[in-house]
Amino acid sequence: ILFMIVDAEPSIPTVTAAPGYAEFLKFYCDKEQPLLVKGFAKSWPARKKWVSKRLRAELHSLPNVRDRGVFFVSRSPVLEQDIEMPDFLKAVLSSDRIMEDSVAWRFWVNSRNNRTEFHYDTNAENVITVQVKGRKEWVLVSPETPLPCYPFTNFSLLKDEDKLLKKKRF
């Protein structure tokens, strides 16, 4: 699943094939609209190879990868033999359309029923997420209706979703 989380709309455009570079820029990147590409990683070798214990061991063995407790991070691409990067995404990642500092590879290796609290991805202008295995439910909240957050952090003060999302565009 690919999301470019910048400005969530009530309904997210969904496609079953990766768009071309120009199309992606014109209709999603430039308009700051999220996009869901269904089946994006269906044919990736990672679908078979990435089993939690093995993936963790492999990430720990790589010199440029750091274990941050809840995820692994690398400033350069890793495990590229396990993924099939579409041309439009290669072009986006190598273009001047994204901030170089915001390009980081993060691997979240979680168990069932894991939950991430509402938060802002403040360290990135754009977020591209590929859900290789399992399921994840996303709630995207428009920046026009900001979340109440703890001072000096990007995590929400409220845990109650009904209260948190009241009068918000999501």
Short mmCIF file of N, CA, C and O in Angstrom, two decimals, residues 3 8-9 11 30 32 40 51 57 74 84 92 96-97 105 108 120-121 128 139-140 146 162 164-165 167:
data_model
loop_
_atom_site.label_atom_id
_atom_site.label_comp_id
_atom_site.label_asym_id
_atom_site.label_seq_id
_atom_site.Cartn_x
_atom_site.Cartn_y
_atom_site.Cartn_z
N PHE A 3 0.96 5.31 0.45
CA PHE A 3 0.25 6.52 0.85
C PHE A 3 1.20 7.68 0.75
O PHE A 3 2.33 7.59 1.19
N ALA A 8 -5.24 14.85 3.72
CA ALA A 8 -6.23 13.79 3.52
C ALA A 8 -7.58 14.37 3.09
O ALA A 8 -8.03 15.37 3.60
N GLU A 9 -8.19 13.72 2.14
CA GLU A 9 -9.54 14.05 1.67
C GLU A 9 -10.48 12.97 2.19
O GLU A 9 -10.05 11.87 2.52
N SER A 11 -12.38 10.94 0.67
CA SER A 11 -12.20 9.68 -0.05
C SER A 11 -10.84 9.74 -0.73
O SER A 11 -10.48 10.73 -1.34
N ASP A 30 1.79 17.33 -6.59
CA ASP A 30 1.60 18.78 -6.70
C ASP A 30 0.33 19.25 -5.98
O ASP A 30 0.29 20.34 -5.44
N GLU A 32 -0.89 17.73 -3.40
CA GLU A 32 -0.78 17.26 -2.02
C GLU A 32 -1.97 16.39 -1.63
O GLU A 32 -2.63 16.61 -0.62
N PHE A 40 0.31 -3.12 -4.62
CA PHE A 40 1.60 -2.54 -4.95
C PHE A 40 2.76 -3.51 -4.77
O PHE A 40 3.65 -3.58 -5.58
N VAL A 51 9.94 -12.72 7.02
CA VAL A 51 9.30 -13.29 8.19
C VAL A 51 9.93 -12.55 9.37
O VAL A 51 11.13 -12.31 9.39
N ALA A 57 16.73 -10.15 12.09
CA ALA A 57 18.13 -10.59 12.09
C ALA A 57 18.88 -9.97 10.91
O ALA A 57 20.02 -9.50 11.07
N SER A 74 17.29 3.41 8.03
CA SER A 74 18.50 3.53 7.24
C SER A 74 18.36 4.77 6.36
O SER A 74 17.30 5.04 5.82
N GLU A 84 10.53 -4.45 -5.63
CA GLU A 84 10.52 -4.06 -7.04
C GLU A 84 10.02 -2.62 -7.12
O GLU A 84 8.82 -2.37 -7.14
N VAL A 92 10.65 9.87 -8.37
CA VAL A 92 10.27 10.77 -7.27
C VAL A 92 11.38 10.83 -6.23
O VAL A 92 11.77 11.91 -5.79
N ASP A 96 14.21 16.53 -7.20
CA ASP A 96 14.31 17.61 -6.23
C ASP A 96 12.94 17.96 -5.65
O ASP A 96 12.77 18.95 -4.97
N ARG A 97 11.93 17.12 -5.92
CA ARG A 97 10.57 17.33 -5.42
C ARG A 97 10.42 16.98 -3.95
O ARG A 97 9.45 17.33 -3.32
N TRP A 105 14.64 5.14 5.05
CA TRP A 105 13.99 3.84 4.94
C TRP A 105 13.70 3.36 6.34
O TRP A 105 14.62 3.19 7.14
N TRP A 108 9.04 -1.15 9.91
CA TRP A 108 8.25 -1.42 11.10
C TRP A 108 7.93 -2.91 11.07
O TRP A 108 7.27 -3.39 10.15
N TYR A 120 1.72 13.20 14.18
CA TYR A 120 2.17 13.84 12.95
C TYR A 120 3.51 13.24 12.57
O TYR A 120 4.33 12.98 13.44
N ASP A 121 3.74 13.05 11.28
CA ASP A 121 5.08 12.68 10.82
C ASP A 121 5.82 13.97 10.56
O ASP A 121 5.95 14.42 9.42
N ILE A 128 5.79 7.86 2.22
CA ILE A 128 5.45 6.77 1.32
C ILE A 128 5.55 5.50 2.14
O ILE A 128 6.61 5.20 2.69
N VAL A 139 -5.98 6.26 9.52
CA VAL A 139 -6.88 7.40 9.60
C VAL A 139 -6.02 8.61 9.29
O VAL A 139 -5.08 8.91 10.03
N LEU A 140 -6.30 9.26 8.18
CA LEU A 140 -5.55 10.45 7.78
C LEU A 140 -6.36 11.67 8.16
O LEU A 140 -7.53 11.78 7.79
N PRO A 146 -5.95 20.46 12.65
CA PRO A 146 -4.84 19.81 13.37
C PRO A 146 -5.28 19.08 14.64
O PRO A 146 -6.29 19.39 15.24
N ASP A 162 -13.17 9.22 19.16
CA ASP A 162 -14.38 10.00 18.91
C ASP A 162 -14.16 11.47 19.26
O ASP A 162 -14.53 12.37 18.51
N LEU A 164 -11.17 12.94 19.61
CA LEU A 164 -10.06 13.43 18.81
C LEU A 164 -10.51 13.86 17.41
O LEU A 164 -10.08 14.89 16.90
N LEU A 165 -11.38 13.08 16.81
CA LEU A 165 -11.78 13.34 15.42
C LEU A 165 -13.01 14.22 15.29
O LEU A 165 -13.41 14.59 14.19
N LYS A 167 -15.25 17.12 14.71
CA LYS A 167 -15.11 18.35 13.91
C LYS A 167 -13.83 18.39 13.08
O LYS A 167 -13.38 19.45 12.69
#
